[in-house]
């Protein structure tokens, strides 16, 4: 039976470490790190996620601000606010919660964020630096996965790693990071996606499988080899007859995979808490390196 890669436990440890750093900052009579979140519209999942980030900020001692816009906001209004935050000496990092309404060009918004305040790690400059193995902000979910593998000392050097899903937020950056010259890294990486034929031919040979599809229970036990490490990024609401009316499912069929894997992340409690913790980590990095923090 697989051992659990406990993201909830590790995220708490990371936030506790950050809190100690913030206490030292405040003891030195300096201001606390400041994270701003911009929320457009009333998407339930986005609201819940942003509220959880505000709660995380309170937990570690950051100052946090939430800026809300209606779903009818114009692109120019949003860009004006981003420019204001870019110039503010009181703001270390900020995020624009995705997705955005149709009238707004998402790429234009991402490009408008000052890369030095891009704690989501989505700006092309930061993505390019990541690909070149330069110091930069890493996207929070891949950063969380790397940290989880590191904290549990999961061997990645020379291992065959299969990534399922090629999104700009998880799959693509994850494939770059697992192949980098570092730990975790130095893996032989295969990036699979919706056009990959016979995907199980790849997953059955993999020492590490990282799946970010949003397809409940996609990865079955007969698709992995004995002793594989399984990281499940997917999280989907699946309707059922429970009092809640749904349950949260990952991309991995947990029971069948856990019977064969050496390590596995649960859903919930695996990658999700790590994503949130690494946003806090990126914010304190931004605070420490900010040209405005004099």
Short mmCIF file of C-alpha atoms in Angstrom, two decimals:
data_model
loop_
_atom_site.label_atom_id
_atom_site.label_comp_id
_atom_site.label_asym_id
_atom_site.label_seq_id
_atom_site.Cartn_x
_atom_site.Cartn_y
_atom_site.Cartn_z
CA UNK A 1 0.00 0.00 0.00
CA UNK A 2 1.33 3.44 -0.95
CA UNK A 3 2.53 5.97 1.58
CA UNK A 4 0.83 9.36 1.52
CA UNK A 5 2.47 12.53 0.22
CA UNK A 6 0.67 14.71 2.74
CA UNK A 7 0.36 18.18 1.22
CA UNK A 8 -1.79 19.45 4.06
CA UNK A 9 0.89 18.58 6.63
CA UNK A 10 3.77 20.02 4.58
CA UNK A 11 1.83 23.19 3.71
CA UNK A 12 1.27 23.83 7.42
CA UNK A 13 5.00 23.43 8.04
CA UNK A 14 5.83 25.89 5.25
CA UNK A 15 3.33 28.46 6.49
CA UNK A 16 4.72 28.11 10.02
CA UNK A 17 8.22 28.79 8.64
CA UNK A 18 6.96 31.86 6.77
CA UNK A 19 5.20 33.12 9.90
CA UNK A 20 8.52 33.01 11.79
CA UNK A 21 10.14 35.04 9.00
CA UNK A 22 7.35 37.63 9.15
CA UNK A 23 7.67 37.91 12.93
CA UNK A 24 11.37 38.71 12.48
CA UNK A 25 10.51 41.32 9.84
CA UNK A 26 7.99 42.99 12.15
CA UNK A 27 10.42 42.84 15.08
CA UNK A 28 12.82 44.84 12.91
CA UNK A 29 10.18 47.58 12.60
CA UNK A 30 9.59 46.88 8.92
CA UNK A 31 6.18 46.52 7.30
CA UNK A 32 4.66 43.11 6.66
CA UNK A 33 4.68 41.62 3.14
CA UNK A 34 1.56 42.68 1.21
CA UNK A 35 -0.32 40.44 -1.24
CA UNK A 36 -3.20 41.76 -3.34
CA UNK A 37 -5.78 39.62 -5.14
CA UNK A 38 -8.01 40.90 -7.93
CA UNK A 39 -11.31 39.07 -8.37
CA UNK A 40 -13.53 39.71 -11.39
CA UNK A 41 -17.13 38.52 -11.29
CA UNK A 42 -18.86 36.01 -9.03
CA UNK A 43 -17.47 32.63 -10.02
CA UNK A 44 -18.00 30.44 -6.95
CA UNK A 45 -14.75 28.49 -7.25
CA UNK A 46 -12.72 31.65 -7.82
CA UNK A 47 -14.32 33.39 -4.82
CA UNK A 48 -13.61 30.40 -2.57
CA UNK A 49 -10.01 30.20 -3.76
CA UNK A 50 -9.34 33.92 -3.29
CA UNK A 51 -10.94 33.86 0.17
CA UNK A 52 -8.66 30.96 1.13
CA UNK A 53 -5.66 33.02 0.03
CA UNK A 54 -6.79 35.92 2.23
CA UNK A 55 -7.07 33.48 5.13
CA UNK A 56 -3.56 32.14 4.43
CA UNK A 57 -2.21 35.71 4.52
CA UNK A 58 -3.77 36.28 7.93
CA UNK A 59 -2.31 33.00 9.16
CA UNK A 60 1.30 33.89 8.24
CA UNK A 61 1.06 37.58 9.17
CA UNK A 62 0.93 39.15 5.69
CA UNK A 63 -1.14 42.18 4.87
CA UNK A 64 -3.72 41.21 2.25
CA UNK A 65 -6.11 43.18 0.07
CA UNK A 66 -8.96 41.93 -2.07
CA UNK A 67 -10.04 44.08 -5.00
CA UNK A 68 -13.37 43.09 -6.54
CA UNK A 69 -14.70 44.05 -9.96
CA UNK A 70 -18.05 43.16 -11.53
CA UNK A 71 -18.01 40.74 -14.47
CA UNK A 72 -18.84 43.73 -16.70
CA UNK A 73 -15.55 45.50 -15.95
CA UNK A 74 -13.76 46.77 -19.05
CA UNK A 75 -10.29 45.67 -20.04
CA UNK A 76 -9.02 49.25 -19.74
CA UNK A 77 -10.33 49.55 -16.15
CA UNK A 78 -8.58 46.34 -15.17
CA UNK A 79 -5.34 47.40 -16.84
CA UNK A 80 -5.52 50.74 -15.01
CA UNK A 81 -5.74 48.95 -11.66
CA UNK A 82 -2.83 46.66 -12.58
CA UNK A 83 -0.70 49.69 -13.48
CA UNK A 84 -1.56 51.23 -10.11
CA UNK A 85 -0.48 48.06 -8.26
CA UNK A 86 2.70 47.80 -10.35
CA UNK A 87 3.71 51.28 -9.20
CA UNK A 88 2.68 50.93 -5.55
CA UNK A 89 5.56 50.74 -3.10
CA UNK A 90 3.19 49.19 -0.54
CA UNK A 91 2.41 46.11 -2.67
CA UNK A 92 4.93 43.27 -3.01
CA UNK A 93 2.94 40.87 -5.12
CA UNK A 94 -0.48 40.51 -6.68
CA UNK A 95 -2.58 38.01 -8.56
CA UNK A 96 -5.44 38.34 -11.00
CA UNK A 97 -7.72 35.37 -10.42
CA UNK A 98 -8.42 33.43 -13.61
CA UNK A 99 -10.52 32.82 -15.64
CA UNK A 100 -11.59 36.27 -16.78
CA UNK A 101 -14.76 37.31 -18.63
CA UNK A 102 -14.83 37.08 -22.44
CA UNK A 103 -14.45 40.84 -23.01
CA UNK A 104 -10.98 40.76 -21.42
CA UNK A 105 -7.86 39.47 -23.17
CA UNK A 106 -6.33 37.20 -20.54
CA UNK A 107 -2.87 37.25 -22.15
CA UNK A 108 -2.84 41.06 -22.21
CA UNK A 109 -3.64 41.11 -18.49
CA UNK A 110 -0.89 38.64 -17.63
CA UNK A 111 1.62 40.58 -19.72
CA UNK A 112 0.69 43.83 -17.96
CA UNK A 113 1.74 42.56 -14.52
CA UNK A 114 5.20 43.66 -13.39
CA UNK A 115 7.26 40.42 -13.47
CA UNK A 116 8.76 41.40 -10.10
CA UNK A 117 5.28 41.27 -8.56
CA UNK A 118 4.02 38.27 -10.55
CA UNK A 119 3.72 35.85 -7.63
CA UNK A 120 1.58 33.50 -9.74
CA UNK A 121 4.60 32.99 -12.01
CA UNK A 122 2.57 33.33 -15.22
CA UNK A 123 4.34 36.28 -16.89
CA UNK A 124 6.33 35.29 -20.03
CA UNK A 125 9.49 36.78 -18.53
CA UNK A 126 9.23 34.55 -15.47
CA UNK A 127 8.25 31.52 -17.56
CA UNK A 128 11.28 32.11 -19.78
CA UNK A 129 13.62 32.44 -16.81
CA UNK A 130 12.19 29.22 -15.39
CA UNK A 131 12.89 27.42 -18.69
CA UNK A 132 16.46 28.76 -18.64
CA UNK A 133 16.92 27.61 -15.01
CA UNK A 134 17.37 31.18 -13.76
CA UNK A 135 16.08 32.41 -10.41
CA UNK A 136 12.48 33.51 -10.77
CA UNK A 137 8.94 32.96 -9.50
CA UNK A 138 7.71 29.44 -10.24
CA UNK A 139 4.00 28.83 -10.90
CA UNK A 140 2.50 27.93 -7.53
CA UNK A 141 1.24 24.42 -8.32
CA UNK A 142 4.46 23.13 -9.94
CA UNK A 143 6.43 24.84 -7.14
CA UNK A 144 4.25 23.03 -4.61
CA UNK A 145 4.79 19.66 -6.28
CA UNK A 146 8.57 20.16 -6.34
CA UNK A 147 8.54 21.13 -2.67
CA UNK A 148 6.43 18.10 -1.75
CA UNK A 149 8.81 15.75 -3.57
CA UNK A 150 11.77 17.48 -1.92
CA UNK A 151 10.35 17.33 1.62
CA UNK A 152 9.63 13.60 1.25
CA UNK A 153 13.04 13.07 -0.39
CA UNK A 154 11.52 11.34 -3.43
CA UNK A 155 14.32 10.33 -5.81
CA UNK A 156 13.86 11.96 -9.23
CA UNK A 157 17.34 11.75 -10.79
CA UNK A 158 17.36 9.42 -13.78
CA UNK A 159 13.71 8.49 -13.24
CA UNK A 160 11.13 8.25 -16.02
CA UNK A 161 8.49 10.90 -15.38
CA UNK A 162 5.21 11.10 -17.30
CA UNK A 163 3.16 14.31 -17.15
CA UNK A 164 -0.50 14.02 -18.19
CA UNK A 165 -1.84 17.38 -19.38
CA UNK A 166 -0.03 20.28 -21.06
CA UNK A 167 -1.62 23.38 -19.54
CA UNK A 168 0.47 26.54 -19.20
CA UNK A 169 -0.26 26.57 -15.46
CA UNK A 170 0.72 23.00 -14.54
CA UNK A 171 1.64 20.45 -17.21
CA UNK A 172 4.01 22.42 -19.38
CA UNK A 173 6.00 24.10 -16.58
CA UNK A 174 6.05 20.80 -14.66
CA UNK A 175 7.65 19.04 -17.64
CA UNK A 176 10.39 21.71 -17.74
CA UNK A 177 11.02 21.61 -14.00
CA UNK A 178 11.23 17.82 -13.74
CA UNK A 179 13.90 17.85 -16.44
CA UNK A 180 16.00 20.65 -14.93
CA UNK A 181 19.49 20.09 -13.51
CA UNK A 182 18.50 20.16 -9.86
CA UNK A 183 16.64 18.25 -7.17
CA UNK A 184 13.84 17.57 -7.70
CA UNK A 185 14.64 17.21 -11.39
CA UNK A 186 17.08 15.38 -13.67
CA UNK A 187 14.23 13.13 -14.79
CA UNK A 188 13.57 11.86 -18.30
CA UNK A 189 10.25 13.55 -19.00
CA UNK A 190 7.40 12.61 -21.34
CA UNK A 191 4.62 15.18 -21.73
CA UNK A 192 1.35 13.51 -22.75
CA UNK A 193 -1.96 15.11 -23.69
CA UNK A 194 -5.33 14.57 -25.37
CA UNK A 195 -3.72 13.56 -28.68
CA UNK A 196 -1.31 11.03 -27.16
CA UNK A 197 -2.10 7.55 -28.45
CA UNK A 198 -2.17 4.63 -25.99
CA UNK A 199 -1.30 6.83 -23.01
CA UNK A 200 -1.12 3.78 -20.74
CA UNK A 201 1.93 2.59 -22.70
CA UNK A 202 3.75 5.59 -21.25
CA UNK A 203 2.29 5.54 -17.74
CA UNK A 204 3.04 1.83 -17.23
CA UNK A 205 6.76 2.50 -17.70
CA UNK A 206 6.87 5.64 -15.56
CA UNK A 207 8.59 5.87 -12.18
CA UNK A 208 6.69 9.11 -11.53
CA UNK A 209 3.27 10.08 -12.92
CA UNK A 210 1.97 13.64 -12.49
CA UNK A 211 -1.56 14.10 -13.76
CA UNK A 212 -3.34 17.43 -14.27
CA UNK A 213 -6.38 16.67 -16.42
CA UNK A 214 -9.52 17.42 -14.46
CA UNK A 215 -10.89 14.01 -15.50
CA UNK A 216 -12.11 12.13 -12.38
CA UNK A 217 -10.56 8.70 -11.77
CA UNK A 218 -8.79 8.72 -15.16
CA UNK A 219 -5.59 7.02 -13.99
CA UNK A 220 -6.35 3.42 -12.94
CA UNK A 221 -4.16 0.95 -11.11
CA UNK A 222 -3.62 -1.14 -14.24
CA UNK A 223 -2.11 1.93 -15.94
CA UNK A 224 0.85 2.23 -13.55
CA UNK A 225 3.75 0.04 -12.58
CA UNK A 226 4.49 -1.37 -9.15
CA UNK A 227 6.23 1.19 -6.94
CA UNK A 228 5.42 4.28 -9.01
CA UNK A 229 5.09 7.72 -7.41
CA UNK A 230 1.71 9.27 -8.23
CA UNK A 231 0.98 13.01 -7.99
CA UNK A 232 -2.64 13.98 -8.56
CA UNK A 233 -3.25 17.64 -9.44
CA UNK A 234 -6.84 17.18 -10.62
CA UNK A 235 -9.80 18.16 -8.46
CA UNK A 236 -13.38 17.90 -9.73
CA UNK A 237 -16.78 18.05 -8.05
CA UNK A 238 -18.65 14.83 -8.75
CA UNK A 239 -22.37 14.70 -7.94
CA UNK A 240 -23.58 11.97 -5.57
CA UNK A 241 -26.32 11.20 -3.04
CA UNK A 242 -24.44 12.45 0.03
CA UNK A 243 -25.83 15.28 2.20
CA UNK A 244 -23.40 17.65 0.41
CA UNK A 245 -24.59 16.44 -2.97
CA UNK A 246 -21.08 15.97 -4.32
CA UNK A 247 -17.59 14.74 -3.49
CA UNK A 248 -14.16 15.95 -4.63
CA UNK A 249 -12.37 13.58 -6.99
CA UNK A 250 -8.87 13.66 -8.40
CA UNK A 251 -7.62 12.40 -11.75
CA UNK A 252 -6.41 9.25 -10.02
CA UNK A 253 -8.52 6.24 -9.09
CA UNK A 254 -7.04 6.36 -5.61
CA UNK A 255 -7.77 2.85 -4.28
CA UNK A 256 -6.50 0.91 -7.30
CA UNK A 257 -3.41 3.10 -7.70
CA UNK A 258 -2.59 3.20 -3.99
CA UNK A 259 -2.47 -0.61 -4.01
CA UNK A 260 0.49 -0.50 -6.43
CA UNK A 261 2.19 2.86 -5.91
CA UNK A 262 5.01 3.59 -3.45
CA UNK A 263 3.84 7.17 -2.80
CA UNK A 264 0.61 8.96 -3.71
CA UNK A 265 -1.07 12.32 -3.10
CA UNK A 266 -4.65 12.31 -1.79
CA UNK A 267 -7.48 14.52 -3.08
CA UNK A 268 -8.23 16.68 -1.21
CA UNK A 269 -5.19 17.28 1.00
CA UNK A 270 -2.41 16.73 -1.51
CA UNK A 271 -1.38 19.27 -4.12
CA UNK A 272 -4.08 21.88 -3.37
CA UNK A 273 -2.75 23.04 0.02
CA UNK A 274 0.77 23.14 -1.44
CA UNK A 275 -0.36 25.50 -4.21
CA UNK A 276 -1.69 27.94 -1.63
CA UNK A 277 1.43 27.66 0.53
CA UNK A 278 3.73 28.38 -2.40
CA UNK A 279 1.83 31.54 -3.25
CA UNK A 280 2.75 32.69 0.27
CA UNK A 281 6.34 31.60 -0.39
CA UNK A 282 6.49 33.56 -3.65
CA UNK A 283 5.11 36.63 -1.88
CA UNK A 284 7.81 36.66 0.78
CA UNK A 285 10.44 36.13 -1.95
CA UNK A 286 8.97 39.16 -3.75
CA UNK A 287 9.11 41.14 -0.51
CA UNK A 288 12.76 40.29 0.06
CA UNK A 289 13.85 41.10 -3.50
CA UNK A 290 11.58 44.09 -4.15
CA UNK A 291 13.31 47.20 -5.42
CA UNK A 292 10.70 49.14 -3.45
CA UNK A 293 11.48 47.51 -0.11
CA UNK A 294 14.05 50.02 1.10
#
